[in-house]
mmCIF file of N, CA and C in Angstrom:
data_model
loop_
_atom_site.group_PDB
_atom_site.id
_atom_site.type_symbol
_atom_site.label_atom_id
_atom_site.label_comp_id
_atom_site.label_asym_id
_atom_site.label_seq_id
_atom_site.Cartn_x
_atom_site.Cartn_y
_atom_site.Cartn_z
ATOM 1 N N UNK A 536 225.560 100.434 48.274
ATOM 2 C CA UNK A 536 226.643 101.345 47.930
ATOM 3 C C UNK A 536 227.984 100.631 48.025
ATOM 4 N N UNK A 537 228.226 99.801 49.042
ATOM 5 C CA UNK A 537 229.529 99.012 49.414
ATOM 6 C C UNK A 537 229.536 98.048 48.191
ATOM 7 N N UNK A 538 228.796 97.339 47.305
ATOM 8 C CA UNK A 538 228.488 96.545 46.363
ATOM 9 C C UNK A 538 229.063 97.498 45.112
ATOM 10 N N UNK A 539 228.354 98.380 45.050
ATOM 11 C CA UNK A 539 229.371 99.554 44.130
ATOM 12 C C UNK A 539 230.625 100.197 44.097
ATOM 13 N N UNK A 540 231.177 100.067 45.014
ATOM 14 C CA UNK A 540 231.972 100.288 45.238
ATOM 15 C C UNK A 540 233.461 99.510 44.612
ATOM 16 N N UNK A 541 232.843 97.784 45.234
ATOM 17 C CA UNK A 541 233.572 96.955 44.588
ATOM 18 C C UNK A 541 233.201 96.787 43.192
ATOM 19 N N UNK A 542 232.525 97.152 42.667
ATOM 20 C CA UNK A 542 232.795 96.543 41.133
ATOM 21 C C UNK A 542 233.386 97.816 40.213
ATOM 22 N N UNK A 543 233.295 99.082 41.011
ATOM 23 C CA UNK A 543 234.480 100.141 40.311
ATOM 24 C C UNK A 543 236.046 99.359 40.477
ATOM 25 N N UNK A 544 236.212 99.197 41.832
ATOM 26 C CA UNK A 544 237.593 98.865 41.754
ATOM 27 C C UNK A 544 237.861 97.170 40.949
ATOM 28 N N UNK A 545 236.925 96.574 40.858
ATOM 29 C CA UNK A 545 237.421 95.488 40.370
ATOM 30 C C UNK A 545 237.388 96.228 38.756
ATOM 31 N N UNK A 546 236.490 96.603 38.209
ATOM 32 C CA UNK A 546 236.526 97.133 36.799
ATOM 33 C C UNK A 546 238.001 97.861 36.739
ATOM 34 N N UNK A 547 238.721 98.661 37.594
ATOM 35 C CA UNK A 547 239.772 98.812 37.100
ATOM 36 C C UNK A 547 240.704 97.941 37.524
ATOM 37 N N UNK A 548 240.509 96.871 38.343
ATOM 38 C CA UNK A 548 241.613 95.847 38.326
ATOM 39 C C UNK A 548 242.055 95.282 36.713
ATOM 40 N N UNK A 549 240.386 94.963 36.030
ATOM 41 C CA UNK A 549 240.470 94.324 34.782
ATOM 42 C C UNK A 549 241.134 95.192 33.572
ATOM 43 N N UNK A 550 240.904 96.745 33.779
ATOM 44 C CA UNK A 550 241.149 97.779 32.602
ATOM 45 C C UNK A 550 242.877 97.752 33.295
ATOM 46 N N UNK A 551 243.485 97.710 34.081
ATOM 47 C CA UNK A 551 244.971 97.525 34.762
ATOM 48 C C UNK A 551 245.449 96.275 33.752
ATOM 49 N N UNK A 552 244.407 95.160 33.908
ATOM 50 C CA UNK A 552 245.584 93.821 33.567
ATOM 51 C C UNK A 552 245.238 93.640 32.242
ATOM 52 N N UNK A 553 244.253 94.572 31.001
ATOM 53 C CA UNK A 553 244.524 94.168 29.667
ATOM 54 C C UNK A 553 245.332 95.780 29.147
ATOM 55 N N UNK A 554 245.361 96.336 29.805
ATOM 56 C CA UNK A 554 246.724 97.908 29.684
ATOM 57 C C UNK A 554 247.751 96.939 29.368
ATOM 58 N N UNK A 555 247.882 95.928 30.319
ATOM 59 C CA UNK A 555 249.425 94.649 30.741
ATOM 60 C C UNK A 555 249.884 94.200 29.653
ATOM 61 N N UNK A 556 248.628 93.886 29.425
ATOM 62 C CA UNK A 556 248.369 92.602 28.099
ATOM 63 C C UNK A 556 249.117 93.644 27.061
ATOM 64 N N UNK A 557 248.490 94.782 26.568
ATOM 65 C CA UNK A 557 248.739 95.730 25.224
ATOM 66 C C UNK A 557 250.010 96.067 25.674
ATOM 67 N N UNK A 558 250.866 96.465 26.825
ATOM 68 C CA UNK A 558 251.867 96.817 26.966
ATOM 69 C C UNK A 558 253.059 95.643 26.277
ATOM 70 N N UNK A 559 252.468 94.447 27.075
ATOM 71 C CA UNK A 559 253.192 92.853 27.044
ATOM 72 C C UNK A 559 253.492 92.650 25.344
ATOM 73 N N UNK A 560 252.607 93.366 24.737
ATOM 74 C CA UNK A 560 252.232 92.781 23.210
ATOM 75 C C UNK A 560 253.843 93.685 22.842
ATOM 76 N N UNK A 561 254.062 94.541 23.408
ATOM 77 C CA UNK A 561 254.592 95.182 22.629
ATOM 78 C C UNK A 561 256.456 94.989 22.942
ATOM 79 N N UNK A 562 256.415 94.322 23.800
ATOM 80 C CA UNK A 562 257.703 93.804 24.735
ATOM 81 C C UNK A 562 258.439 92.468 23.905
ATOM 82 N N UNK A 563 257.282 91.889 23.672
ATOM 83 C CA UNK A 563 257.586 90.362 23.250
ATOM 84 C C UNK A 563 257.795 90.070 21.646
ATOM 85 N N UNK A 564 258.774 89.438 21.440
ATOM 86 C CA UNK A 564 259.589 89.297 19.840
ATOM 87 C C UNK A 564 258.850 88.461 19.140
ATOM 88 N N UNK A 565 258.366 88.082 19.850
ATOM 89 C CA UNK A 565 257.138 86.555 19.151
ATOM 90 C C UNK A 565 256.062 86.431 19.493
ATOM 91 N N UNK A 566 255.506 86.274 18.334
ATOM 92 C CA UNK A 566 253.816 86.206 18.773
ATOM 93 C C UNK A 566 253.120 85.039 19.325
ATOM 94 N N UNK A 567 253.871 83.479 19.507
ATOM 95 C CA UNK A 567 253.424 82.704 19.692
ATOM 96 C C UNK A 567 253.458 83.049 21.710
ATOM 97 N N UNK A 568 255.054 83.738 22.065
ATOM 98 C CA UNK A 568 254.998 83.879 23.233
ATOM 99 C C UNK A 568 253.847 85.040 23.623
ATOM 100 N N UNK A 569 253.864 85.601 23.173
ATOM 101 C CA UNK A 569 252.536 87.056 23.544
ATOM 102 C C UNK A 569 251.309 86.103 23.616
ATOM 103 N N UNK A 570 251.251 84.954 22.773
ATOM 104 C CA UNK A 570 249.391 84.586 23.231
ATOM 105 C C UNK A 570 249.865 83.319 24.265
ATOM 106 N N UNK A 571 251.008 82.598 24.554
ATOM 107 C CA UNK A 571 250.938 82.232 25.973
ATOM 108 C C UNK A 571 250.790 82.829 27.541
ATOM 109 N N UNK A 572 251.050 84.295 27.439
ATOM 110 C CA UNK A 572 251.495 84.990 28.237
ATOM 111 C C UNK A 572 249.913 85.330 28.349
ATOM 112 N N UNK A 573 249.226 85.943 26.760
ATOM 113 C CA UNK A 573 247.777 86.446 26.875
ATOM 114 C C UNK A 573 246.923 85.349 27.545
ATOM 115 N N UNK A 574 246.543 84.312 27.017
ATOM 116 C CA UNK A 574 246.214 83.213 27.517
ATOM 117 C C UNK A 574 246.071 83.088 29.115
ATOM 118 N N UNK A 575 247.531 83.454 29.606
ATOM 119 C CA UNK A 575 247.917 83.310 31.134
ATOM 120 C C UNK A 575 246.785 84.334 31.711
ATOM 121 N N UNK A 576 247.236 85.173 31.399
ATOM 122 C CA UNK A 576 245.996 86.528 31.559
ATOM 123 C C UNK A 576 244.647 86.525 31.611
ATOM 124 N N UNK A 577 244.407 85.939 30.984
ATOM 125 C CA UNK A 577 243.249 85.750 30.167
ATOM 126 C C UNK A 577 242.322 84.708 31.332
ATOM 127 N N UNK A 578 243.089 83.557 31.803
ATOM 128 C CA UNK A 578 243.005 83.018 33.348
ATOM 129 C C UNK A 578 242.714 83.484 33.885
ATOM 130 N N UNK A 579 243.441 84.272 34.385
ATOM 131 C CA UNK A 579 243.925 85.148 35.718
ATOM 132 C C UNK A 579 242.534 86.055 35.718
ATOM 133 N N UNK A 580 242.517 86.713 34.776
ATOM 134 C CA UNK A 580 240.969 87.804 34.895
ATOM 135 C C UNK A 580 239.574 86.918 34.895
ATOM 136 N N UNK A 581 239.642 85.745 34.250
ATOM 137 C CA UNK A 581 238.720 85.294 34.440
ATOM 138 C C UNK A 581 238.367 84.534 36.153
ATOM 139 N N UNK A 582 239.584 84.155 36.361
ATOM 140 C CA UNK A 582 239.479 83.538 37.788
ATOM 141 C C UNK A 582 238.992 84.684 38.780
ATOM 142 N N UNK A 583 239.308 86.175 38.211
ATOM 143 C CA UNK A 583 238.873 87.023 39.285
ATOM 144 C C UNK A 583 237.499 87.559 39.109
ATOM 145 N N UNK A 584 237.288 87.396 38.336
ATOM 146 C CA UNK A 584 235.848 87.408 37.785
ATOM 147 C C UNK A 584 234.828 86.743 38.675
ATOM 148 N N UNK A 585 235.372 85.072 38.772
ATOM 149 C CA UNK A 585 234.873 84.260 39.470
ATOM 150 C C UNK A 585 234.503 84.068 40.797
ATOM 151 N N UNK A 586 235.920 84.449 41.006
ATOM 152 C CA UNK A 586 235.809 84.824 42.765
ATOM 153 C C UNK A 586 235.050 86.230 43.211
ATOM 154 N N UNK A 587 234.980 87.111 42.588
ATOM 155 C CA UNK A 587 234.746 88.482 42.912
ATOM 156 C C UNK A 587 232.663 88.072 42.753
ATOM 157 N N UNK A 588 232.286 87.114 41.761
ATOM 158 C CA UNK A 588 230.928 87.077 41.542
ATOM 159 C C UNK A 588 230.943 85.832 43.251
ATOM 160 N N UNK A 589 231.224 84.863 43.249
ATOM 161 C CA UNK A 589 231.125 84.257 44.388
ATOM 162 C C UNK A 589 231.177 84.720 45.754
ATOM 163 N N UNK A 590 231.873 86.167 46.075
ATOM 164 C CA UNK A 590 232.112 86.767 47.169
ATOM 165 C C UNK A 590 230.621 87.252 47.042
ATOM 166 N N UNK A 591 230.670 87.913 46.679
ATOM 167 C CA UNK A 591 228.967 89.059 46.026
ATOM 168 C C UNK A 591 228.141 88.407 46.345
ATOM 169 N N UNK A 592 227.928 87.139 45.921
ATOM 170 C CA UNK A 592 226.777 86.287 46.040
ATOM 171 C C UNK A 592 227.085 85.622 47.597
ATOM 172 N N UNK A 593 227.799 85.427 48.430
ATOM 173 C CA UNK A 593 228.264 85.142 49.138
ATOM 174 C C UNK A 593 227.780 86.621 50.255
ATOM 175 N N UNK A 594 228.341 87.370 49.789
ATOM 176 C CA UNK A 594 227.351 88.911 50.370
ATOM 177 C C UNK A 594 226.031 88.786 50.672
ATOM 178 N N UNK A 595 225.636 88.665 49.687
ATOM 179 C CA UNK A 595 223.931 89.393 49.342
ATOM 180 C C UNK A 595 223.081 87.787 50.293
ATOM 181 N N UNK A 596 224.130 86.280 50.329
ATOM 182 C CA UNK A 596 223.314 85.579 50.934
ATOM 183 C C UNK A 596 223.271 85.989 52.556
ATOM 184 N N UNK A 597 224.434 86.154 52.831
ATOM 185 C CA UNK A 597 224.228 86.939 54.233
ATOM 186 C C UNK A 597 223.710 88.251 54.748
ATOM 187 N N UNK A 598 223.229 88.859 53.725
ATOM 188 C CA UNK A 598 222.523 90.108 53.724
ATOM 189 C C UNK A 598 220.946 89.576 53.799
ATOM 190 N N UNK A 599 220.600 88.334 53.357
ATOM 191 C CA UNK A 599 219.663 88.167 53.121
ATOM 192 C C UNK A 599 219.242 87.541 54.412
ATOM 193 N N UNK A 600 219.742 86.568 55.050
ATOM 194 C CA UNK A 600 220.643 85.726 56.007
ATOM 195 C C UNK A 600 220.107 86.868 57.279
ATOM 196 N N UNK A 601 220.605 87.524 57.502
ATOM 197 C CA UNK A 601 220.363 88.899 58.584
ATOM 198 C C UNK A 601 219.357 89.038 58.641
ATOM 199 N N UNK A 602 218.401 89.730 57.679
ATOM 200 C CA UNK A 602 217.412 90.528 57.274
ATOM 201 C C UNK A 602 216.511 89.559 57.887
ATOM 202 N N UNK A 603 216.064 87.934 57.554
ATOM 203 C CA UNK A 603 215.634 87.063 57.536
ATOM 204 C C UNK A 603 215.742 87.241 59.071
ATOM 205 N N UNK A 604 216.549 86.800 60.052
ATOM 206 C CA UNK A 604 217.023 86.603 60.967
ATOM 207 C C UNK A 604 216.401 87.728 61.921
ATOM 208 N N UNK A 605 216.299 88.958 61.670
ATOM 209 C CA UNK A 605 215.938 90.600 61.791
ATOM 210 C C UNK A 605 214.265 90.445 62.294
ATOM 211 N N UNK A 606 214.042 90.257 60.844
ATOM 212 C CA UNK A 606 212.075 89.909 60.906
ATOM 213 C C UNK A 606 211.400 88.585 62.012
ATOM 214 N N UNK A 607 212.396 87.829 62.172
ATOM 215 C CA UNK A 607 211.974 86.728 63.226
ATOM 216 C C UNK A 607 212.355 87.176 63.979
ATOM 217 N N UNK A 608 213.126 88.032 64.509
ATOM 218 C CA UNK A 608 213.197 88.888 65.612
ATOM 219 C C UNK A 608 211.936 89.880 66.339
ATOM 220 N N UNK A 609 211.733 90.032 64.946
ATOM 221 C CA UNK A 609 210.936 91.430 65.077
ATOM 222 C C UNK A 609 209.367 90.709 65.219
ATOM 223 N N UNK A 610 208.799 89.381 65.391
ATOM 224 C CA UNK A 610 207.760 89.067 64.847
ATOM 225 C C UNK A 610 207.885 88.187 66.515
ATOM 226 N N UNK A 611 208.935 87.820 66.769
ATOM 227 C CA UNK A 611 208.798 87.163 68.489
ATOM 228 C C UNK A 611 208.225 88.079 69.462
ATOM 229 N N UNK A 612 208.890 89.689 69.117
ATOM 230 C CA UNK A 612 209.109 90.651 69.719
ATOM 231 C C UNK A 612 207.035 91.033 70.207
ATOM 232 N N UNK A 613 206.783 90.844 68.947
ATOM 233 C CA UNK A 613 205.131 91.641 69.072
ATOM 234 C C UNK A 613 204.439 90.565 69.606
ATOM 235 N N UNK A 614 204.879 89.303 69.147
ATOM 236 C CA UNK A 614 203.775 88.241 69.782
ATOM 237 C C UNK A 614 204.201 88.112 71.111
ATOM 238 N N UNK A 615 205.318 88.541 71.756
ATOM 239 C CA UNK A 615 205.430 88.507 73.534
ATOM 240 C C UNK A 615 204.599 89.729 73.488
ATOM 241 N N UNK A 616 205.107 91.092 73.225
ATOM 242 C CA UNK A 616 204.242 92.068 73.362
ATOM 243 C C UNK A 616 202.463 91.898 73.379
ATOM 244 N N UNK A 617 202.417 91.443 72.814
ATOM 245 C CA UNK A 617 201.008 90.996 72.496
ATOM 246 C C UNK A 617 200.525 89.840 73.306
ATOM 247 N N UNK A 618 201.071 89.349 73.601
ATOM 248 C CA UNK A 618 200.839 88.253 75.285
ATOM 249 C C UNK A 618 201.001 88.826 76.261
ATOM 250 N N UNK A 619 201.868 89.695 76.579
ATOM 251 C CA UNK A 619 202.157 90.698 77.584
ATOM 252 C C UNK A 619 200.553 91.428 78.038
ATOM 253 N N UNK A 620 200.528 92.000 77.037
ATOM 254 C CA UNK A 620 199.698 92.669 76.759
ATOM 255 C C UNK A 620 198.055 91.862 77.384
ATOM 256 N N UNK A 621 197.821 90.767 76.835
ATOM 257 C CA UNK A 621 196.702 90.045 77.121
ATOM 258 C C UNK A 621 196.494 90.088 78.482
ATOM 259 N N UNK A 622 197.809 89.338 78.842
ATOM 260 C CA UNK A 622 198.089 89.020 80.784
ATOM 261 C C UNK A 622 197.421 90.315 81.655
ATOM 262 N N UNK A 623 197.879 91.146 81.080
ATOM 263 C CA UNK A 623 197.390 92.401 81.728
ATOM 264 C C UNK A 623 195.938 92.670 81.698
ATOM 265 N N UNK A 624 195.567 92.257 81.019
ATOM 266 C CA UNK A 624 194.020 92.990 80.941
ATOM 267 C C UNK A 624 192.940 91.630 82.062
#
């Protein structure tokens, strides 16, 4: 759910900065400056693109990371139990 979360708000980070772009288009006297400016943009969303997929993946490895970590927990836990267990009898 927290994974969903972020890609609503990043989806409107991106629908925010090409609004910019169509606004920008309409500001600027020259078209050669509107596609330096787009261009710039055009960066910029992609770089967040980048980082926002690297965080995620960066997530899900430490999610995985835990979980992993969790089950070797959980697998020490029964084999003492289960030695415990022997001793006794």
């Amino acid at each position: 759910m927290r994974r969903h979360g972020l890609t609503v708000i990043f989806g409107l980070v991106v629908v925010a900065f090409f609004a910019l772009v169509a606004a920008q288009y309409y500001a600027w006297t020259s078209f050669e400056a509107y596609c330096q400016v787009r261009a710039a943009e055009l960066c910029l969303v992609v770089g967040l693109f980048a980082v926002f997929y690297v965080v995620a993946g960066l997530c899900r490895l430490i999610d995985y990371c835990r979980w992993k970590l969790h089950q070797f927990r959980q697998s020490r836990l029964k084999r003492a139990d289960r030695s415990s267990r022997a001793a006794q009898k």
